[in-house]
GROMACS .gro file of C-alpha atoms in nm:
model
  506
    1MET     CA    1   8.793 -11.635  20.676
    2ASP     CA    2   8.622 -11.380  20.454
    3ASP     CA    3   8.816 -11.087  20.628
    4THR     CA    4   9.141 -11.270  20.547
    5MET     CA    5   9.021 -11.310  20.181
    6VAL     CA    6   8.948 -10.933  20.164
    7MET     CA    7   9.277 -10.854  20.306
    8LYS     CA    8   9.470 -11.054  20.060
    9ARG     CA    9   9.252 -10.931  19.760
   10LYS     CA   10   9.343 -10.554  19.862
   11GLN     CA   11   9.709 -10.664  19.876
   12MET     CA   12   9.675 -10.797  19.525
   13ILE     CA   13   9.518 -10.471  19.402
   14HIS     CA   14   9.762 -10.235  19.566
   15PRO     CA   15  10.094 -10.425  19.585
   16ILE     CA   16  10.285 -10.106  19.630
   17ASN     CA   17  10.135 -10.055  19.997
   18ASN     CA   18  10.374 -10.308  20.109
   19GLN     CA   19  10.672 -10.076  20.028
   20GLN     CA   20  10.490  -9.746  20.141
   21THR     CA   21  10.736  -9.685  20.440
   22LYS     CA   22  11.045  -9.748  20.205
   23GLY     CA   23  10.915  -9.542  19.945
   24ALA     CA   24  10.833  -9.248  20.150
   25SER     CA   25  11.196  -9.244  20.303
   26MET     CA   26  11.344  -9.232  19.951
   27PHE     CA   27  11.124  -8.952  19.860
   28LYS     CA   28  11.231  -8.750  20.167
   29ALA     CA   29  11.600  -8.806  20.077
   30LEU     CA   30  11.560  -8.728  19.721
   31PRO     CA   31  11.537  -8.346  19.725
   32LYS     CA   32  11.865  -8.315  19.932
   33THR     CA   33  12.035  -8.545  19.706
   34ALA     CA   34  11.925  -8.377  19.393
   35ILE     CA   35  12.010  -8.025  19.510
   36ALA     CA   36  12.357  -8.144  19.615
   37LEU     CA   37  12.404  -8.304  19.267
   38GLY     CA   38  12.275  -7.994  19.090
   39LEU     CA   39  12.505  -7.755  19.301
   40THR     CA   40  12.796  -7.984  19.222
   41LEU     CA   41  12.740  -7.998  18.839
   42ALA     CA   42  12.661  -7.624  18.828
   43LEU     CA   43  12.990  -7.541  19.003
   44THR     CA   44  13.195  -7.775  18.783
   45GLY     CA   45  13.007  -7.643  18.481
   46CYS     CA   46  13.093  -7.289  18.536
   47ALA     CA   47  13.419  -7.311  18.346
   48SER     CA   48  13.384  -7.296  17.970
   49SER     CA   49  13.628  -7.410  17.693
   50ILE     CA   50  13.574  -7.048  17.517
   51PRO     CA   51  13.723  -6.764  17.714
   52LEU     CA   52  13.516  -6.457  17.778
   53LEU     CA   53  13.632  -6.130  17.598
   54ASP     CA   54  13.649  -5.827  17.805
   55ARG     CA   55  13.384  -5.547  17.712
   56PHE     CA   56  13.521  -5.286  17.481
   57ASN     CA   57  13.548  -4.928  17.599
   58GLY     CA   58  13.651  -4.729  17.294
   59LYS     CA   59  13.756  -4.380  17.342
   60PRO     CA   60  13.963  -4.148  17.115
   61GLU     CA   61  14.319  -4.049  17.199
   62GLN     CA   62  14.225  -3.684  17.214
   63ALA     CA   63  13.927  -3.466  17.196
   64MET     CA   64  13.846  -3.346  16.836
   65GLN     CA   65  13.932  -2.978  16.807
   66VAL     CA   66  13.705  -2.797  16.568
   67GLU     CA   67  13.725  -2.415  16.489
   68VAL     CA   68  13.372  -2.269  16.516
   69PRO     CA   69  13.319  -1.975  16.299
   70GLU     CA   70  13.249  -1.634  16.433
   71ASN     CA   71  12.905  -1.623  16.282
   72ALA     CA   72  12.810  -1.961  16.428
   73LYS     CA   73  12.510  -1.988  16.657
   74GLY     CA   74  12.369  -2.256  16.869
   75VAL     CA   75  12.525  -2.472  17.164
   76GLY     CA   76  12.661  -2.828  17.168
   77MET     CA   77  12.430  -3.111  17.156
   78LYS     CA   78  12.362  -3.252  17.497
   79GLN     CA   79  12.036  -3.444  17.469
   80VAL     CA   80  11.818  -3.602  17.204
   81GLN     CA   81  11.481  -3.409  17.199
   82ASN     CA   82  11.369  -3.392  16.826
   83GLU     CA   83  11.394  -3.657  16.556
   84ALA     CA   84  11.271  -3.429  16.293
   85TRP     CA   85  11.619  -3.300  16.211
   86TRP     CA   86  11.518  -3.214  15.848
   87LEU     CA   87  11.314  -2.915  15.983
   88LEU     CA   88  11.640  -2.737  16.043
   89LEU     CA   89  11.706  -2.720  15.664
   90GLY     CA   90  11.395  -2.485  15.625
   91ASP     CA   91  11.258  -2.650  15.301
   92PRO     CA   92  10.888  -2.734  15.318
   93ALA     CA   93  10.903  -2.954  15.008
   94LEU     CA   94  11.185  -3.151  15.167
   95ASN     CA   95  10.976  -3.173  15.486
   96GLN     CA   96  10.692  -3.325  15.293
   97VAL     CA   97  10.920  -3.573  15.122
   98VAL     CA   98  11.068  -3.701  15.435
   99GLU     CA   99  10.738  -3.725  15.628
  100GLN     CA  100  10.592  -3.935  15.346
  101ALA     CA  101  10.884  -4.156  15.318
  102LEU     CA  102  10.872  -4.228  15.707
  103GLN     CA  103  10.497  -4.291  15.677
  104ASN     CA  104  10.484  -4.519  15.381
  105ASN     CA  105  10.827  -4.681  15.350
  106THR     CA  106  10.849  -5.050  15.369
  107ASP     CA  107  11.156  -5.071  15.574
  108VAL     CA  108  11.009  -4.839  15.837
  109ARG     CA  109  10.711  -5.047  15.863
  110LEU     CA  110  10.909  -5.355  15.875
  111ALA     CA  111  11.108  -5.231  16.157
  112ASN     CA  112  10.793  -5.152  16.350
  113GLU     CA  113  10.657  -5.505  16.306
  114ARG     CA  114  10.983  -5.628  16.435
  115LEU     CA  115  10.949  -5.407  16.730
  116ASN     CA  116  10.586  -5.544  16.786
  117GLU     CA  117  10.722  -5.887  16.773
  118ALA     CA  118  11.009  -5.822  17.022
  119GLY     CA  119  10.747  -5.666  17.256
  120ALA     CA  120  10.542  -5.983  17.238
  121VAL     CA  121  10.849  -6.187  17.310
  122LEU     CA  122  10.929  -5.991  17.606
  123GLY     CA  123  10.557  -6.035  17.736
  124ILE     CA  124  10.611  -6.409  17.697
  125ALA     CA  125  10.930  -6.406  17.885
  126LYS     CA  126  10.763  -6.206  18.179
  127SER     CA  127  10.480  -6.451  18.188
  128GLN     CA  128  10.726  -6.722  18.273
  129GLN     CA  129  10.765  -6.565  18.626
  130TRP     CA  130  10.382  -6.652  18.708
  131PRO     CA  131  10.198  -6.954  18.770
  132SER     CA  132  10.005  -7.105  18.468
  133ILE     CA  133   9.643  -7.161  18.551
  134PHE     CA  134   9.421  -7.379  18.328
  135GLY     CA  135   9.076  -7.546  18.329
  136GLN     CA  136   9.052  -7.918  18.219
  137PHE     CA  137   8.762  -8.158  18.136
  138THR     CA  138   8.827  -8.508  18.042
  139THR     CA  139   8.619  -8.796  17.949
  140GLY     CA  140   8.716  -9.149  17.858
  141ARG     CA  141   8.638  -9.519  17.850
  142ASN     CA  142   8.882  -9.785  17.963
  143ARG     CA  143   8.893 -10.167  17.939
  144PRO     CA  144   9.149 -10.328  18.152
  145SER     CA  145   9.290 -10.674  18.083
  146GLN     CA  146   9.147 -10.960  18.249
  147ALA     CA  147   9.479 -11.128  18.274
  148GLY     CA  148   9.645 -10.822  18.424
  149ASN     CA  149   9.735 -10.733  18.793
  150VAL     CA  150   9.412 -10.559  18.846
  151PRO     CA  151   9.117 -10.823  18.842
  152VAL     CA  152   8.778 -10.735  18.689
  153PHE     CA  153   8.492 -10.770  18.930
  154GLY     CA  154   8.139 -10.839  18.837
  155GLY     CA  155   8.191 -10.909  18.480
  156GLN     CA  156   8.237 -10.555  18.394
  157ASN     CA  157   8.530 -10.498  18.167
  158VAL     CA  158   8.462 -10.136  18.045
  159TYR     CA  159   8.495  -9.834  18.272
  160GLU     CA  160   8.397  -9.470  18.204
  161ASN     CA  161   8.560  -9.168  18.365
  162GLN     CA  162   8.462  -8.808  18.380
  163GLN     CA  163   8.682  -8.541  18.533
  164LEU     CA  164   8.642  -8.153  18.550
  165GLY     CA  165   8.870  -7.926  18.744
  166ILE     CA  166   9.110  -7.623  18.764
  167GLY     CA  167   9.490  -7.682  18.779
  168ALA     CA  168   9.799  -7.457  18.810
  169THR     CA  169  10.166  -7.518  18.735
  170TRP     CA  170  10.467  -7.289  18.853
  171GLU     CA  171  10.829  -7.318  18.819
  172LEU     CA  172  11.018  -7.148  19.105
  173ASP     CA  173  11.293  -6.934  18.980
  174LEU     CA  174  11.513  -6.978  19.273
  175TRP     CA  175  11.855  -6.946  19.064
  176GLY     CA  176  11.737  -6.674  18.842
  177ARG     CA  177  11.736  -6.857  18.515
  178ILE     CA  178  11.387  -6.730  18.408
  179GLY     CA  179  11.484  -6.370  18.526
  180ALA     CA  180  11.786  -6.390  18.296
  181LEU     CA  181  11.566  -6.480  17.999
  182GLU     CA  182  11.347  -6.205  18.089
  183ASP     CA  183  11.651  -5.964  18.076
  184ALA     CA  184  11.760  -6.097  17.743
  185ALA     CA  185  11.412  -6.051  17.599
  186ARG     CA  186  11.392  -5.681  17.745
  187ALA     CA  187  11.735  -5.607  17.587
  188GLY     CA  188  11.614  -5.755  17.262
  189PHE     CA  189  11.309  -5.534  17.267
  190MET     CA  190  11.520  -5.232  17.347
  191GLN     CA  191  11.750  -5.317  17.059
  192GLN     CA  192  11.447  -5.340  16.810
  193GLY     CA  193  11.358  -5.001  16.946
  194TYR     CA  194  11.693  -4.846  16.859
  195ASN     CA  195  11.685  -5.030  16.524
  196VAL     CA  196  11.357  -4.854  16.449
  197ARG     CA  197  11.513  -4.514  16.518
  198GLY     CA  198  11.821  -4.606  16.310
  199VAL     CA  199  11.593  -4.718  16.008
  200ARG     CA  200  11.394  -4.396  16.026
  201LEU     CA  201  11.726  -4.199  16.034
  202SER     CA  202  11.849  -4.382  15.727
  203VAL     CA  203  11.523  -4.351  15.535
  204ALA     CA  204  11.509  -3.978  15.611
  205ALA     CA  205  11.843  -3.917  15.501
  206THR     CA  206  11.826  -4.116  15.191
  207ALA     CA  207  11.500  -3.948  15.099
  208ALA     CA  208  11.666  -3.602  15.162
  209SER     CA  209  11.964  -3.723  14.944
  210LEU     CA  210  11.738  -3.825  14.660
  211TYR     CA  211  11.534  -3.505  14.688
  212THR     CA  212  11.853  -3.287  14.645
  213GLN     CA  213  11.971  -3.531  14.352
  214VAL     CA  214  11.640  -3.505  14.166
  215ARG     CA  215  11.650  -3.127  14.191
  216VAL     CA  216  12.019  -3.101  14.088
  217LEU     CA  217  11.959  -3.336  13.782
  218GLY     CA  218  11.650  -3.138  13.692
  219LEU     CA  219  11.867  -2.818  13.702
  220GLN     CA  220  12.136  -2.980  13.491
  221VAL     CA  221  11.870  -3.109  13.227
  222LYS     CA  222  11.747  -2.736  13.225
  223VAL     CA  223  12.085  -2.595  13.170
  224LEU     CA  224  12.153  -2.848  12.896
  225GLU     CA  225  11.836  -2.762  12.714
  226GLN     CA  226  11.898  -2.396  12.730
  227THR     CA  227  12.252  -2.463  12.600
  228LEU     CA  228  12.122  -2.666  12.331
  229GLU     CA  229  11.891  -2.392  12.211
  230SER     CA  230  12.163  -2.149  12.208
  231ARG     CA  231  12.409  -2.394  12.037
  232ASP     CA  232  12.131  -2.458  11.782
  233ALA     CA  233  12.081  -2.097  11.710
  234ALA     CA  234  12.458  -2.052  11.687
  235TYR     CA  235  12.497  -2.328  11.431
  236LYS     CA  236  12.233  -2.180  11.216
  237LEU     CA  237  12.394  -1.851  11.222
  238ALA     CA  238  12.719  -1.989  11.140
  239LYS     CA  239  12.569  -2.204  10.850
  240GLN     CA  240  12.425  -1.880  10.718
  241ARG     CA  241  12.757  -1.706  10.742
  242ALA     CA  242  12.939  -1.975  10.583
  243ASP     CA  243  12.693  -1.991  10.293
  244VAL     CA  244  12.757  -1.633  10.194
  245GLY     CA  245  13.140  -1.672  10.256
  246LEU     CA  246  13.166  -1.459  10.588
  247SER     CA  247  13.320  -1.755  10.780
  248ASN     CA  248  13.531  -2.069  10.669
  249GLU     CA  249  13.406  -2.431  10.716
  250LEU     CA  250  13.627  -2.508  11.022
  251GLN     CA  251  13.423  -2.252  11.218
  252LEU     CA  252  13.101  -2.426  11.098
  253ARG     CA  253  13.214  -2.759  11.166
  254GLN     CA  254  13.328  -2.665  11.520
  255THR     CA  255  12.999  -2.504  11.607
  256GLU     CA  256  12.828  -2.809  11.477
  257ALA     CA  257  13.052  -3.040  11.700
  258GLU     CA  258  12.962  -2.834  12.005
  259LEU     CA  259  12.591  -2.880  11.915
  260LEU     CA  260  12.609  -3.234  11.894
  261ALA     CA  261  12.831  -3.266  12.214
  262VAL     CA  262  12.533  -3.116  12.421
  263ARG     CA  263  12.279  -3.306  12.223
  264ALA     CA  264  12.456  -3.645  12.314
  265GLN     CA  265  12.487  -3.532  12.690
  266LEU     CA  266  12.140  -3.430  12.733
  267PRO     CA  267  11.989  -3.798  12.706
  268ASP     CA  268  12.231  -3.921  12.955
  269THR     CA  269  12.143  -3.657  13.213
  270ARG     CA  270  11.765  -3.712  13.137
  271GLU     CA  271  11.810  -4.089  13.216
  272GLN     CA  272  12.006  -4.015  13.550
  273LEU     CA  273  11.698  -3.785  13.644
  274SER     CA  274  11.444  -4.066  13.554
  275ARG     CA  275  11.649  -4.309  13.762
  276ALA     CA  276  11.663  -4.070  14.058
  277GLN     CA  277  11.293  -3.982  14.052
  278ASN     CA  278  11.201  -4.370  14.055
  279ALA     CA  279  11.440  -4.418  14.350
  280LEU     CA  280  11.259  -4.147  14.536
  281ALA     CA  281  10.938  -4.283  14.454
  282VAL     CA  282  11.046  -4.611  14.612
  283ILE     CA  283  11.183  -4.466  14.914
  284VAL     CA  284  10.863  -4.255  14.985
  285GLY     CA  285  10.656  -4.554  14.907
  286GLY     CA  286  10.439  -4.407  14.622
  287ASN     CA  287  10.417  -4.103  14.385
  288SER     CA  288  10.665  -3.836  14.525
  289PRO     CA  289  10.522  -3.485  14.565
  290GLN     CA  290  10.594  -3.205  14.330
  291LEU     CA  291  10.934  -3.065  14.366
  292PRO     CA  292  11.012  -2.713  14.329
  293PRO     CA  293  11.256  -2.638  14.044
  294LEU     CA  294  11.596  -2.564  14.141
  295GLU     CA  295  11.749  -2.237  13.994
  296VAL     CA  296  12.122  -2.134  13.946
  297ASP     CA  297  12.064  -1.860  14.176
  298ASN     CA  298  11.970  -2.107  14.457
  299LEU     CA  299  12.301  -2.301  14.443
  300GLN     CA  300  12.419  -2.103  14.762
  301LEU     CA  301  12.593  -2.219  15.074
  302THR     CA  302  12.348  -2.392  15.294
  303LYS     CA  303  12.360  -2.442  15.679
  304LEU     CA  304  12.668  -2.624  15.796
  305PHE     CA  305  12.654  -2.842  16.090
  306ILE     CA  306  12.938  -2.755  16.315
  307LEU     CA  307  13.070  -3.033  16.569
  308PRO     CA  308  13.037  -2.858  16.903
  309GLU     CA  309  13.277  -2.867  17.200
  310ASP     CA  310  13.167  -3.211  17.317
  311THR     CA  311  13.409  -3.512  17.241
  312PRO     CA  312  13.313  -3.768  16.981
  313SER     CA  313  13.283  -4.028  17.245
  314GLU     CA  314  13.013  -3.824  17.406
  315LEU     CA  315  12.837  -3.788  17.067
  316LEU     CA  316  12.848  -4.159  16.997
  317LEU     CA  317  12.596  -4.228  17.264
  318ARG     CA  318  12.328  -4.054  17.029
  319ARG     CA  319  12.364  -4.305  16.755
  320PRO     CA  320  12.094  -4.570  16.742
  321ASP     CA  321  12.314  -4.835  16.602
  322LEU     CA  322  12.568  -4.809  16.902
  323ALA     CA  323  12.274  -4.817  17.131
  324ALA     CA  324  12.141  -5.126  16.946
  325ALA     CA  325  12.479  -5.299  16.970
  326GLU     CA  326  12.492  -5.226  17.341
  327GLN     CA  327  12.158  -5.384  17.399
  328GLN     CA  328  12.258  -5.683  17.188
  329LEU     CA  329  12.571  -5.720  17.403
  330LEU     CA  330  12.341  -5.704  17.733
  331ALA     CA  331  12.115  -5.975  17.574
  332GLY     CA  332  12.413  -6.192  17.495
  333GLU     CA  333  12.529  -6.167  17.872
  334ALA     CA  334  12.173  -6.246  17.989
  335ASN     CA  335  12.139  -6.549  17.773
  336LEU     CA  336  12.489  -6.675  17.900
  337GLU     CA  337  12.390  -6.622  18.251
  338ALA     CA  338  12.055  -6.839  18.164
  339ALA     CA  339  12.276  -7.097  18.003
  340ARG     CA  340  12.479  -7.135  18.309
  341LYS     CA  341  12.180  -7.162  18.536
  342ALA     CA  342  12.046  -7.448  18.330
  343PHE     CA  343  12.279  -7.672  18.521
  344PHE     CA  344  12.082  -7.605  18.842
  345PRO     CA  345  11.786  -7.817  18.924
  346THR     CA  346  11.443  -7.704  18.818
  347ILE     CA  347  11.160  -7.681  19.087
  348GLY     CA  348  10.811  -7.711  18.989
  349LEU     CA  349  10.502  -7.691  19.171
  350SER     CA  350  10.155  -7.826  19.038
  351ALA     CA  351   9.801  -7.836  19.183
  352PHE     CA  352   9.465  -7.968  19.061
  353GLY     CA  353   9.122  -7.968  19.201
  354GLY     CA  354   8.786  -8.059  19.070
  355ARG     CA  355   8.529  -8.342  19.034
  356GLU     CA  356   8.558  -8.697  18.897
  357SER     CA  357   8.310  -8.969  18.870
  358THR     CA  358   8.219  -9.253  18.643
  359ASP     CA  359   7.882  -9.119  18.563
  360LEU     CA  360   7.839  -8.756  18.424
  361SER     CA  361   7.528  -8.709  18.632
  362ASP     CA  362   7.730  -8.769  18.951
  363LEU     CA  363   8.007  -8.532  18.867
  364PHE     CA  364   7.878  -8.251  19.098
  365SER     CA  365   7.782  -8.458  19.385
  366GLY     CA  366   7.969  -8.441  19.724
  367PRO     CA  367   8.171  -8.759  19.719
  368ALA     CA  368   8.315  -8.671  19.360
  369ARG     CA  369   8.545  -8.401  19.476
  370ILE     CA  370   8.918  -8.470  19.419
  371TRP     CA  371   9.239  -8.250  19.459
  372SER     CA  372   9.609  -8.315  19.436
  373PHE     CA  373   9.938  -8.108  19.497
  374GLN     CA  374  10.280  -8.204  19.367
  375THR     CA  375  10.634  -8.070  19.398
  376GLN     CA  376  10.879  -8.182  19.122
  377ILE     CA  377  11.259  -8.140  19.140
  378THR     CA  378  11.440  -8.227  18.820
  379GLN     CA  379  11.816  -8.234  18.803
  380PRO     CA  380  11.994  -8.285  18.490
  381ILE     CA  381  12.230  -8.581  18.508
  382PHE     CA  382  12.320  -8.698  18.157
  383GLN     CA  383  12.255  -8.485  17.858
  384ALA     CA  384  12.530  -8.608  17.617
  385GLY     CA  385  12.714  -8.287  17.670
  386ARG     CA  386  12.406  -8.074  17.547
  387LEU     CA  387  12.403  -7.820  17.844
  388PHE     CA  388  12.779  -7.779  17.808
  389ASP     CA  389  12.745  -7.711  17.430
  390GLU     CA  390  12.457  -7.467  17.494
  391ARG     CA  391  12.667  -7.286  17.746
  392ASP     CA  392  12.968  -7.269  17.510
  393ALA     CA  393  12.740  -7.151  17.217
  394ALA     CA  394  12.608  -6.870  17.461
  395VAL     CA  395  12.981  -6.782  17.540
  396ALA     CA  396  13.048  -6.762  17.172
  397ARG     CA  397  12.733  -6.548  17.087
  398ARG     CA  398  12.832  -6.301  17.376
  399ASN     CA  399  13.177  -6.275  17.240
  400GLN     CA  400  13.040  -6.195  16.901
  401ALA     CA  401  12.841  -5.920  17.054
  402VAL     CA  402  13.156  -5.770  17.215
  403LEU     CA  403  13.337  -5.782  16.879
  404GLN     CA  404  13.027  -5.621  16.699
  405TYR     CA  405  13.006  -5.356  16.962
  406GLU     CA  406  13.371  -5.282  16.917
  407ALA     CA  407  13.339  -5.264  16.535
  408SER     CA  408  13.049  -5.033  16.565
  409ILE     CA  409  13.219  -4.790  16.767
  410ARG     CA  410  13.532  -4.783  16.536
  411THR     CA  411  13.283  -4.738  16.250
  412ALA     CA  412  13.119  -4.450  16.428
  413PHE     CA  413  13.455  -4.270  16.492
  414GLN     CA  414  13.552  -4.313  16.121
  415GLU     CA  415  13.210  -4.188  16.000
  416ILE     CA  416  13.233  -3.870  16.215
  417TYR     CA  417  13.587  -3.771  16.122
  418ASP     CA  418  13.490  -3.831  15.770
  419ALA     CA  419  13.185  -3.622  15.789
  420ILE     CA  420  13.385  -3.343  15.944
  421VAL     CA  421  13.621  -3.353  15.646
  422ALA     CA  422  13.360  -3.398  15.392
  423GLN     CA  423  13.180  -3.088  15.505
  424ARG     CA  424  13.476  -2.859  15.507
  425GLU     CA  425  13.607  -2.977  15.171
  426ALA     CA  426  13.255  -2.959  15.007
  427ARG     CA  427  13.206  -2.611  15.137
  428GLU     CA  428  13.541  -2.497  14.984
  429ARG     CA  429  13.473  -2.701  14.677
  430LEU     CA  430  13.126  -2.517  14.622
  431GLN     CA  431  13.271  -2.168  14.702
  432ALA     CA  432  13.528  -2.238  14.428
  433ARG     CA  433  13.273  -2.359  14.164
  434GLN     CA  434  13.065  -2.048  14.237
  435GLU     CA  435  13.354  -1.811  14.170
  436GLN     CA  436  13.444  -2.004  13.867
  437VAL     CA  437  13.092  -1.971  13.728
  438GLN     CA  438  13.100  -1.598  13.794
  439THR     CA  439  13.450  -1.567  13.618
  440LEU     CA  440  13.347  -1.755  13.320
  441THR     CA  441  13.016  -1.555  13.283
  442GLN     CA  442  13.226  -1.248  13.237
  443VAL     CA  443  13.462  -1.441  12.992
  444VAL     CA  444  13.168  -1.532  12.777
  445ARG     CA  445  13.036  -1.184  12.785
  446LEU     CA  446  13.384  -1.051  12.693
  447ALA     CA  447  13.421  -1.302  12.408
  448GLN     CA  448  13.082  -1.221  12.271
  449LEU     CA  449  13.191  -0.844  12.271
  450ARG     CA  450  13.506  -0.932  12.076
  451VAL     CA  451  13.312  -1.142  11.821
  452ASP     CA  452  13.065  -0.872  11.777
  453ASN     CA  453  13.359  -0.615  11.727
  454GLY     CA  454  13.527  -0.864  11.476
  455VAL     CA  455  13.836  -0.879  11.697
  456ALA     CA  456  13.787  -1.269  11.776
  457ASN     CA  457  13.624  -1.540  11.569
  458GLN     CA  458  13.345  -1.765  11.660
  459LEU     CA  459  13.573  -2.055  11.798
  460GLU     CA  460  13.684  -1.827  12.089
  461LEU     CA  461  13.331  -1.783  12.179
  462LEU     CA  462  13.240  -2.151  12.160
  463ASP     CA  463  13.535  -2.243  12.379
  464ALA     CA  464  13.420  -1.986  12.652
  465GLN     CA  465  13.065  -2.111  12.645
  466ARG     CA  466  13.169  -2.469  12.676
  467ASN     CA  467  13.382  -2.398  12.962
  468LEU     CA  468  13.085  -2.208  13.130
  469LEU     CA  469  12.852  -2.481  13.071
  470ASN     CA  470  13.107  -2.732  13.236
  471ALA     CA  471  13.130  -2.501  13.525
  472GLN     CA  472  12.760  -2.481  13.584
  473LEU     CA  473  12.717  -2.840  13.576
  474SER     CA  474  13.000  -2.869  13.814
  475TRP     CA  475  12.855  -2.602  14.035
  476ALA     CA  476  12.530  -2.792  14.059
  477ALA     CA  477  12.721  -3.122  14.142
  478ALA     CA  478  12.930  -2.942  14.415
  479TRP     CA  479  12.604  -2.798  14.566
  480GLN     CA  480  12.465  -3.164  14.577
  481SER     CA  481  12.783  -3.281  14.721
  482GLN     CA  482  12.768  -3.024  15.013
  483GLN     CA  483  12.416  -3.125  15.080
  484GLY     CA  484  12.523  -3.478  15.096
  485ALA     CA  485  12.809  -3.399  15.332
  486SER     CA  486  12.563  -3.231  15.558
  487LEU     CA  487  12.339  -3.529  15.563
  488ALA     CA  488  12.634  -3.745  15.622
  489MET     CA  489  12.710  -3.539  15.929
  490ILE     CA  490  12.347  -3.585  16.054
  491ARG     CA  491  12.364  -3.956  16.016
  492ALA     CA  492  12.704  -3.973  16.168
  493LEU     CA  493  12.580  -3.779  16.487
  494GLY     CA  494  12.271  -3.993  16.508
  495GLY     CA  495  12.012  -3.718  16.416
  496GLY     CA  496  11.756  -3.634  16.675
  497PHE     CA  497  11.873  -3.278  16.769
  498ASN     CA  498  11.700  -2.934  16.720
  499ALA     CA  499  11.821  -2.589  16.666
  500ASP     CA  500  11.907  -2.527  17.022
  501GLN     CA  501  12.150  -2.821  17.018
  502VAL     CA  502  12.364  -2.774  16.706
  503ALA     CA  503  12.591  -2.494  16.586
  504PHE     CA  504  12.518  -2.362  16.243
  505LYS     CA  505  12.737  -2.177  16.001
  506GLU     CA  506  12.535  -1.966  15.763
   0.00000   0.00000   0.00000
């Protein structure tokens, strides 16, 4: 009689025991059903409402033909070995400015932090391939209902439980979804690395351009100040001659007008110089170093970067923006692969082992030992179209990366061709301005002799001096334009070359 009551009480406490055989058979059949359903959904979900774009392979119609001068030296650029391209210009002050900019500029530091972030994201993606091991300690008190399925014995209605152990979880990457996410994170890390190089190239070129602009504007201010002194002296002399009747009022007012014109032009140039100095201070992240003054005799032809025998399509591989766009495309393809594999079932393993007891003092006794091992297979069945939308979004992002890559290649072609033309035209312009200044210098000298000999009046000399001043200012602007064209060529080619990889024209 007592045994019968005990058996009935056990059945009341564990009513599920009566269905153990049926439940076990259902669990054995579940993995096959889930896997089959997952494969069916995955195969039916491969098609997308958004078509995939083909990868862009841009090539010029023909190789760019460039005539290398006879006195050119160097060979074609084959590899990237040296980022410090500014050393090729042979200007110690420029080297100091660029190095200070690369060290202190906020954009460079921000790009480095983004690279650190991308590295951490890659580490997180890699960690998903490995099991997650954790330690756990739980303690709690529980009061079951006296009217529930589990009766309370002995009048005790509050139970305590202590649990201590180590567990592990692991998702098996049978379909490659986690691996695809790792590939996407690695491509993102590489993209940020190329972005850092691109930012450094941009900051260095901008610093070099501002350095040239500050020196040219400083020269123009100096030329205007010297011209203002000479015009002031000429005006005083003309006033003295007019007072004694040796010249008429027309010559006096013309001399005064030339003086006022230079006096009005000088503040504008000084303002431009101040703005350029402020911009240079911002790009270098502090006070810019002392720049050497630029003299008129220094406005000579500088080194000309010659496009070697390599075709532009080969040179484009050097550009960090194109390399970054390519990595972005690879990341888009990897994310698309991960979105497709989300239709497959996820298989997870979990294990736990440790101690459990109602009293903390009995936690480390022999009977308190526990362990568990579980396998979980999860197959998406109804997500209200979320997985399909995520896949279509991944397709759209991948297509955007293709179009951006195509646009970057076309822009690179344009920048290289523009830089080639800009260098050639800037060089011819500088040569013409230099010859113009030399000619007008002789004109001023001859006009001064004619005035001294009484053959010509002061107006002829003033006109020659005005033309010389404008030619000198234009000469300085042409020199700055040539420097800018060289920097544009460096940026178009991606920088990073040394003297053995580029042809020069002295």
